[in-house]
Tab-separated table of C-alpha atoms and ligand atoms in Angstrom:
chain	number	residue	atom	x	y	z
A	154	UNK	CA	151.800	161.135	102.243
A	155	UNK	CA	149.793	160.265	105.286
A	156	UNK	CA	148.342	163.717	105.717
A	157	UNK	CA	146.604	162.810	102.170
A	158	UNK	CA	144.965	160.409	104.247
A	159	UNK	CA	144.116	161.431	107.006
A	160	UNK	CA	142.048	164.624	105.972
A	161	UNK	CA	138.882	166.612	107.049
A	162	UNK	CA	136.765	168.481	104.506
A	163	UNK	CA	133.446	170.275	106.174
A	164	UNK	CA	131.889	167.340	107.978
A	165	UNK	CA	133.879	164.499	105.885
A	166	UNK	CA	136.528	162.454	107.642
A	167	UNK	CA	139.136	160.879	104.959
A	168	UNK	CA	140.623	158.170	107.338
A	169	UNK	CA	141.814	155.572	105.031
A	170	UNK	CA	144.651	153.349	105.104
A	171	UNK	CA	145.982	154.707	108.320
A	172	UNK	CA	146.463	151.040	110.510
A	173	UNK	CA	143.803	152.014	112.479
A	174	UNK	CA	142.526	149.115	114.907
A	175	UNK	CA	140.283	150.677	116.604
A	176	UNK	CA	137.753	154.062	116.366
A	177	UNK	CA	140.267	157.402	117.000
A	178	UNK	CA	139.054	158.773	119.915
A	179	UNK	CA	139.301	162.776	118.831
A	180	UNK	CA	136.951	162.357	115.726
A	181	UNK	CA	134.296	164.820	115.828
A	182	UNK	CA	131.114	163.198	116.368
A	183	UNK	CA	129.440	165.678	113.963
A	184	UNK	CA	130.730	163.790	111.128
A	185	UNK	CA	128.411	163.358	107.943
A	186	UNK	CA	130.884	160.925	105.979
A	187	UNK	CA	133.463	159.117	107.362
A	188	UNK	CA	135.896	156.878	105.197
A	189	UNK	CA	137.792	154.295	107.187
A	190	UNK	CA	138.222	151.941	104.562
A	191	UNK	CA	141.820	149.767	104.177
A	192	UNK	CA	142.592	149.943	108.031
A	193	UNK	CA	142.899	146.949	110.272
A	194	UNK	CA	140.037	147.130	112.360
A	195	UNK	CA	138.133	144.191	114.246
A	196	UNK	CA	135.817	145.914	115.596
A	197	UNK	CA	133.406	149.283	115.594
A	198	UNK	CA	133.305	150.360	119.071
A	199	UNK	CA	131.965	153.746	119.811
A	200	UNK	CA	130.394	154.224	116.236
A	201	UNK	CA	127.296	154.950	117.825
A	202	UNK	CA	128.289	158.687	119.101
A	203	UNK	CA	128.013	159.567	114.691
A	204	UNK	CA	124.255	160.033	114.853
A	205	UNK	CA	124.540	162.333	111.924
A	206	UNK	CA	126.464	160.018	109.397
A	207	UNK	CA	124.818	159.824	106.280
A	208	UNK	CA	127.906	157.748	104.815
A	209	UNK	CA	130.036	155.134	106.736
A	210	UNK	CA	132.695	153.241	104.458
A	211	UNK	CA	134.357	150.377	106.522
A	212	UNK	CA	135.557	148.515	103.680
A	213	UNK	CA	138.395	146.132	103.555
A	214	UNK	CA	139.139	146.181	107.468
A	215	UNK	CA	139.116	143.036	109.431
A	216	UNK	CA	135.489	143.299	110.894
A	217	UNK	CA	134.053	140.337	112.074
A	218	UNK	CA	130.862	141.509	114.027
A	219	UNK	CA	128.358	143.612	112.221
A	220	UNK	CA	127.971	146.183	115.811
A	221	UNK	CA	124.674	146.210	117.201
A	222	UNK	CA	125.810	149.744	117.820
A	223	UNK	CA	124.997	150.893	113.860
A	224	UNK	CA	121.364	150.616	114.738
A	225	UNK	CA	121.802	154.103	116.453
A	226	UNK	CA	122.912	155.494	112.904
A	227	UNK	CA	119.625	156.341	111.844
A	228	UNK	CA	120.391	159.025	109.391
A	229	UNK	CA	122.818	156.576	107.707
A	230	UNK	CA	122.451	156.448	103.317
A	231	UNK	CA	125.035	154.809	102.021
A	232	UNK	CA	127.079	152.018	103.935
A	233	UNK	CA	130.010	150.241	102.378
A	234	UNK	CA	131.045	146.989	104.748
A	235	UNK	CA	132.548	144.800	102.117
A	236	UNK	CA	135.627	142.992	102.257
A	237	UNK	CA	135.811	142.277	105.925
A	238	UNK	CA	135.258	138.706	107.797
A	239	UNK	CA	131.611	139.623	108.760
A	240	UNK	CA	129.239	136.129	109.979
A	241	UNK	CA	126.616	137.547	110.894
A	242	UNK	CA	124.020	140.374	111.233
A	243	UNK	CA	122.207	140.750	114.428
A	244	UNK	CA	117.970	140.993	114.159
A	245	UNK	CA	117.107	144.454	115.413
A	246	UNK	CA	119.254	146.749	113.469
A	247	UNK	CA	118.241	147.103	109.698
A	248	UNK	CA	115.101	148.230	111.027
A	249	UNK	CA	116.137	151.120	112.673
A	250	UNK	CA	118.471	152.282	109.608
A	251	UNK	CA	115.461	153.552	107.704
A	252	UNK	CA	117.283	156.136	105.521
A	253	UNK	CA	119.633	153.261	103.844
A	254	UNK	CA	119.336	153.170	100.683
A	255	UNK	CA	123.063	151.440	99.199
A	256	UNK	CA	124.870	148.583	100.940
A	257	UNK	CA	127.841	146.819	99.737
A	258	UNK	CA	128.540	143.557	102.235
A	259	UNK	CA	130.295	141.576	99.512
A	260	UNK	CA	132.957	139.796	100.302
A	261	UNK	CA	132.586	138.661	103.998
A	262	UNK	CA	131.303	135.218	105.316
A	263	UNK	CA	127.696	136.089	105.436
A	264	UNK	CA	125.476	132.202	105.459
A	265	UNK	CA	122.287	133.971	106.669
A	266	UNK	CA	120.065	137.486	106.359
A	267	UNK	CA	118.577	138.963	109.512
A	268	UNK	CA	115.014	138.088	108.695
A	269	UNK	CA	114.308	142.030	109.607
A	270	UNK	CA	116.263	143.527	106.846
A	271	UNK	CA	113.567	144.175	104.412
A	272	UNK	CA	112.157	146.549	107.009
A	273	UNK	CA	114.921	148.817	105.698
A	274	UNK	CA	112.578	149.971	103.648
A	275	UNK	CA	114.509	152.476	101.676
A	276	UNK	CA	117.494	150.052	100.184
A	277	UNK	CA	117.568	150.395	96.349
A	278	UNK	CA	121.236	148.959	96.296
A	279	UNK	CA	122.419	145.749	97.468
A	280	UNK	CA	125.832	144.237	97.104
A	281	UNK	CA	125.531	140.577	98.982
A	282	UNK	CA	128.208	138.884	96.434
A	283	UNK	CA	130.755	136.947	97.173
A	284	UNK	CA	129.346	135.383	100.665
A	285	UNK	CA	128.166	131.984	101.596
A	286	UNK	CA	124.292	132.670	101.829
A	287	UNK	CA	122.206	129.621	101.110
A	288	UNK	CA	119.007	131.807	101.652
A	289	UNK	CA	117.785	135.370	100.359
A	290	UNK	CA	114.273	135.253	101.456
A	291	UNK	CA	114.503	137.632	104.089
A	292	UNK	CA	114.642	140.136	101.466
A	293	UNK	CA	111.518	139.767	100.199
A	294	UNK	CA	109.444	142.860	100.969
A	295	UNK	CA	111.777	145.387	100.299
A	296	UNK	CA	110.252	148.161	98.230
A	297	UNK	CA	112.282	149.591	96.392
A	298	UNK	CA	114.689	147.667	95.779
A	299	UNK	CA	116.576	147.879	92.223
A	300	UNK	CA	119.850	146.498	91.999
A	301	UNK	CA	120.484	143.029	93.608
A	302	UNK	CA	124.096	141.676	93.353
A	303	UNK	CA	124.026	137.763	95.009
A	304	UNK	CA	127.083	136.767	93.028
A	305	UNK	CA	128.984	133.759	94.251
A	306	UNK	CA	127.023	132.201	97.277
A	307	UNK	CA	125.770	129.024	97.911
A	308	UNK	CA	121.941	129.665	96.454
A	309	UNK	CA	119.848	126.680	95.062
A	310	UNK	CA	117.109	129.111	94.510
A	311	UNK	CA	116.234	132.742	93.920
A	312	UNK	CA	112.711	133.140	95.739
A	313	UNK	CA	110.066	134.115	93.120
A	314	UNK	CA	108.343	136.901	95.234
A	315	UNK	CA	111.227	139.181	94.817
A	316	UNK	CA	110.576	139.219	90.470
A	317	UNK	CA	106.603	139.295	91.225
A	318	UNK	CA	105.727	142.306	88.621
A	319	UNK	CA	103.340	143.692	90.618
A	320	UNK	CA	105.463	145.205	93.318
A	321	UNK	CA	109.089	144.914	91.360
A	322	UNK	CA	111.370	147.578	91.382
A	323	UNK	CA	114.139	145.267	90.045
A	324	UNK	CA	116.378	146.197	87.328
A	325	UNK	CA	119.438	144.042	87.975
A	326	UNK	CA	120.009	140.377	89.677
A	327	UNK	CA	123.253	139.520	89.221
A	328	UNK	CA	123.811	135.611	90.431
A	329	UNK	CA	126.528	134.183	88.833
A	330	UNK	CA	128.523	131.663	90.240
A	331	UNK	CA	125.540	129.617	92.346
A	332	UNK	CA	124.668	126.078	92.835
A	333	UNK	CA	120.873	127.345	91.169
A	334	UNK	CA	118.750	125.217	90.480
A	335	UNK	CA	115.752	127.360	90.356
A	336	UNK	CA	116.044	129.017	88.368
A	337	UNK	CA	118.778	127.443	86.371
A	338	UNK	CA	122.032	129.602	85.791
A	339	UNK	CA	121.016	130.216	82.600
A	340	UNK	CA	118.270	131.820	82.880
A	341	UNK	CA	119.850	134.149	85.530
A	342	UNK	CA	121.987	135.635	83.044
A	343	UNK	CA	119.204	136.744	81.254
A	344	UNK	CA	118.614	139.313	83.644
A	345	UNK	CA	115.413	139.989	85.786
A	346	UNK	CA	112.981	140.099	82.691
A	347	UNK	CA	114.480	136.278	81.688
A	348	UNK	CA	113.919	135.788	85.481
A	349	UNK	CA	110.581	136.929	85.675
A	350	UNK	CA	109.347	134.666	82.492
A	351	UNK	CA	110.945	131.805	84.052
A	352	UNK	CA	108.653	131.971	87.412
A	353	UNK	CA	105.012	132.894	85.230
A	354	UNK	CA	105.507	130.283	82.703
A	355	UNK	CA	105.869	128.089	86.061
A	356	UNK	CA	103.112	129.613	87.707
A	357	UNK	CA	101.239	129.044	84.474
A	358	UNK	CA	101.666	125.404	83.729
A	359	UNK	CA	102.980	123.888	86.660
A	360	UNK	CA	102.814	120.197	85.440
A	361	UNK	CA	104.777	120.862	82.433
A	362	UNK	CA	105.883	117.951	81.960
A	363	UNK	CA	107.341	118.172	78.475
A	364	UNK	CA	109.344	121.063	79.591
A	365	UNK	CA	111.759	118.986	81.087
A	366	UNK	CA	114.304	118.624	79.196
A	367	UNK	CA	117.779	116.816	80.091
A	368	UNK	CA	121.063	117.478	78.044
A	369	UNK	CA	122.832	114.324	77.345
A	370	UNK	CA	126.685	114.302	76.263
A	371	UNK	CA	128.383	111.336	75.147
A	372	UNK	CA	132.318	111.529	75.886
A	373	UNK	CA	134.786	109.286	75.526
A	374	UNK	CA	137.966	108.667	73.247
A	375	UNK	CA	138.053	108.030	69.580
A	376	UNK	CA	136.173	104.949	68.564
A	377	UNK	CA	135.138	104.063	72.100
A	378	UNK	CA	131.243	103.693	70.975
A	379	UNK	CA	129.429	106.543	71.718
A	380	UNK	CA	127.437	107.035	68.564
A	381	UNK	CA	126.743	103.229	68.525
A	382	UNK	CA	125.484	104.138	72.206
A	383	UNK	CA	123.873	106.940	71.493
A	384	UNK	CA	121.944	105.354	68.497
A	385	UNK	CA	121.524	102.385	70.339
A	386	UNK	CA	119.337	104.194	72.928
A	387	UNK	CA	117.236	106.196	70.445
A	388	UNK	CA	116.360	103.401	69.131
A	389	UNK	CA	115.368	101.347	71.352
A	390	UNK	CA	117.429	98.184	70.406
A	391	UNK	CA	121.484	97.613	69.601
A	392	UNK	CA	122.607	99.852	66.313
A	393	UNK	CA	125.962	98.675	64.725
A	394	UNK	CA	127.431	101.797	63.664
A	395	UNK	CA	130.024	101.741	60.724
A	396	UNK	CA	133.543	103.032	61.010
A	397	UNK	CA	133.359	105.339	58.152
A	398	UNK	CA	130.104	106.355	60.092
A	399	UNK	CA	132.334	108.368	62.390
A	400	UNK	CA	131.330	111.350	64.242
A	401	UNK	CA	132.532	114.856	62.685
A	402	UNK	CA	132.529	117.668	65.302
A	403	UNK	CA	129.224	116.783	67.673
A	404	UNK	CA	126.231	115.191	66.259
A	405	UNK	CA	122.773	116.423	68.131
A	406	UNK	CA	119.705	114.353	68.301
A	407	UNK	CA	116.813	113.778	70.736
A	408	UNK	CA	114.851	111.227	72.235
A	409	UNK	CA	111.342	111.568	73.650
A	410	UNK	CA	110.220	109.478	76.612
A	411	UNK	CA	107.240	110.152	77.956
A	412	UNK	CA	108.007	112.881	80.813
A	413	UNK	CA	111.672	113.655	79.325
A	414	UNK	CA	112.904	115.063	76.354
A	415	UNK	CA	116.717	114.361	75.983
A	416	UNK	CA	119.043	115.881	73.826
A	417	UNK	CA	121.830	113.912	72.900
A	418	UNK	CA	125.246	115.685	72.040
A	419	UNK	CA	127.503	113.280	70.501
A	420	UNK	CA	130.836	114.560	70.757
A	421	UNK	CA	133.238	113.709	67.928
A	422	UNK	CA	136.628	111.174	70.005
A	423	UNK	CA	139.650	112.271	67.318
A	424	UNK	CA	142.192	114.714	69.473
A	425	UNK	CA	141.202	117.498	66.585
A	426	UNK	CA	138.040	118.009	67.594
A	427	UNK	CA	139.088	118.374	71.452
A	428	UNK	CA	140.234	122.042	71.042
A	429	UNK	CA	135.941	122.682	70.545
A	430	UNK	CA	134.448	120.241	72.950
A	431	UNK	CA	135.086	122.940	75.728
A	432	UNK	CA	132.574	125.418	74.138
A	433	UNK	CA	130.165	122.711	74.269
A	434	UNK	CA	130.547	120.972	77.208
A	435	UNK	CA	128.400	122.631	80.226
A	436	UNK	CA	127.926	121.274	83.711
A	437	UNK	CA	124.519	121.006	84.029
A	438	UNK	CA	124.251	117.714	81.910
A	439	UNK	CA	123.840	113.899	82.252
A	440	UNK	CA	127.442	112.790	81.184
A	441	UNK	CA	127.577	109.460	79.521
A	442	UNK	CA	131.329	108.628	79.751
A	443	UNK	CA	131.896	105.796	76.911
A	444	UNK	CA	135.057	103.226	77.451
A	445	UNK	CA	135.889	100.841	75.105
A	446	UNK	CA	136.651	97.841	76.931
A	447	UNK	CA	138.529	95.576	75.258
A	448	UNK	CA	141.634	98.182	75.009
B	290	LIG	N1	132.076	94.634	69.282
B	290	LIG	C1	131.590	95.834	69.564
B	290	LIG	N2	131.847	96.819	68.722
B	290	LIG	C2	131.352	98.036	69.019
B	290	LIG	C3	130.582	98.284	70.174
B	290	LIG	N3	130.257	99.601	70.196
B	290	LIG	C4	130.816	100.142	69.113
B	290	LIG	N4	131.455	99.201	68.376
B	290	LIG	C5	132.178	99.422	67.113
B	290	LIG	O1	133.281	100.311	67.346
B	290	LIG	C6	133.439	101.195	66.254
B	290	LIG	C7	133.377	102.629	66.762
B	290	LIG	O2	132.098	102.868	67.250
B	290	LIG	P1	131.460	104.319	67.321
B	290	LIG	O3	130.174	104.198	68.007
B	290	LIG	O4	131.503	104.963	65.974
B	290	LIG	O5	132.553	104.993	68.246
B	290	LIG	P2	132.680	106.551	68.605
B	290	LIG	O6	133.165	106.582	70.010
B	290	LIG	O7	131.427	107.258	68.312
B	290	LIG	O8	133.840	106.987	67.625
B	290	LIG	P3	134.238	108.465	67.105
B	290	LIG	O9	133.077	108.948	66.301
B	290	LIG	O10	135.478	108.288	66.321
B	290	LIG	O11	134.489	109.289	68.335
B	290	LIG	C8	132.326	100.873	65.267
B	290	LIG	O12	132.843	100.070	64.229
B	290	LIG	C9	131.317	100.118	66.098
B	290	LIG	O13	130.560	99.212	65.309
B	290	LIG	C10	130.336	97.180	71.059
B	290	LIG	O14	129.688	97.278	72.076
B	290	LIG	N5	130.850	95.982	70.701
């Protein structure tokens, strides 16, 4: 079974799942493609003698220094890094890997980009998911860029020169599973064109004002007061609400102030109705929580 490993075809080195802590010294430095991927190393000492790889796969090892040494692979394409315990990137390599065009570094501990790497110019694939990265500005500037996957970090924002139309290669952001503020999650998942509307309608009117909108939700057990609450403050003054004026299912209205437009969900408090609130309830919302009291 291990020989189904541990192959060579032309110049491509099959290398996988073999244990392997460290480089093996008899590989033939020739090597176009080597595949190293499920072994235990730490480190990638000596990777710099490959000066004609054009594919490196060092997934799921235990790798927790991106080598300076991979700036010497300057025929290097396609790079697969992911799944390892990577920190950091040194400044001073993407630039010299100027054939690169796909990189997967998902799933390692990533919190910041070499500013350099959008002097990779020829990336058109980039896997950065599944870090901590609080920051993807270094990558604006990258040319051709097409398929950005920033999945799972720690981003507030996505910056807005990267959807700019006029030099945009994008076709796919994928950023689920971010703190975003800017823009919201939402409109993330409707892909770069959603993304792209989102920043011109800011550039456009940047004093929007009544585009702010803030989703209210009113939870709280059965009879607790929310509608009389919720009334009460579209109104302006107390509301008595009736009890056969009970909520059925959610009740939606707004209220206009002058720089906010809230909309009020008022949930229905009998058990029945719990099985839906889930659908409904999202975390990006004021949440009034309403207690009766005198129970
Ligand atoms: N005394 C008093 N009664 C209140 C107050 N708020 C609500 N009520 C009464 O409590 C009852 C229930 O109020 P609602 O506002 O309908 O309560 P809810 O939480 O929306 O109830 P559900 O629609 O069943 O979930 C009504 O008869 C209200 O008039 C309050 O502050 N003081």
């Amino acid at each position: 079974r291990g020989n189904t490993h541990l192959k060579q075809i032309s110049n491509l080195f099959f290398l996988f799942r073999q244990k392997l802590k460290s480089l093996p010294r008899d590989l033939l430095t020739h090597a176009r493609s080597v595949d190293l991927q499920r072994n235990k190393l730490k480190r990638v000492i000596g990777i710099s003698r490959f000066t004609h790889l054009t594919e490196l796969n060092l997934s799921r090892n235990k790798i927790m220094e991106f080598s300076q040494e991979m700036c010497y692979l300057d025929k290097l394409e396609i790079l697969y890094m992911n799944q390892n315990n990577i920190r950091v990137i040194p400044e001073g390599i993407f630039p010299h890997l100027k054939m690169l065009k796909f990189v997967k570094l998902n799933t390692n501990r990533l919190a910041k980009l070499p500013s350099d790497i959008n002097q990779c110019a020829s990336i058109t694939y980039l896997d950065l998911s599944r870090n901590c990265l609080q920051n993807i500005e270094p990558l604006i500037g990258l040319p051709k860029l097409k398929e950005l996957f920033v999945e799972r970090n720690r981003l507030t924002e996505l910056p807005f020169q990267l959807f700019q139309a006029s030099n945009c290669e994008l076709t796919v952001c994928e950023a689920k599973g971010n703190p975003l503020r800017c823009p919201p999650e939402e409109v993330c998942a409707g892909g770069v064109v959603d993304i792209q509307s989102y920043f011109r309608q800011i550039k456009e009117n940047p004093n929007t004002c009544s585009a702010w909108t803030v989703k209210t939700m009113f939870l709280g057990s059965s009879m607790a007061g929310k509608s009389t609450l919720c009334r009460s403050l579209r109104e302006g003054k107390p509301v008595v609400v009736a009890v056969k004026d009970r909520t059925e299912g959610i009740e939606i209205s707004q209220l206009y102030t002058q720089k906010v437009r809230f909309f009020f969900w008022d949930f229905a408090g009998q058990e029945e109705y719990y099985l839906t609130h889930h659908v409904f309830i999202t975390s990006r919302a004021l949440v009034i929580l309403t207690v009766d009291l005198s129970r």
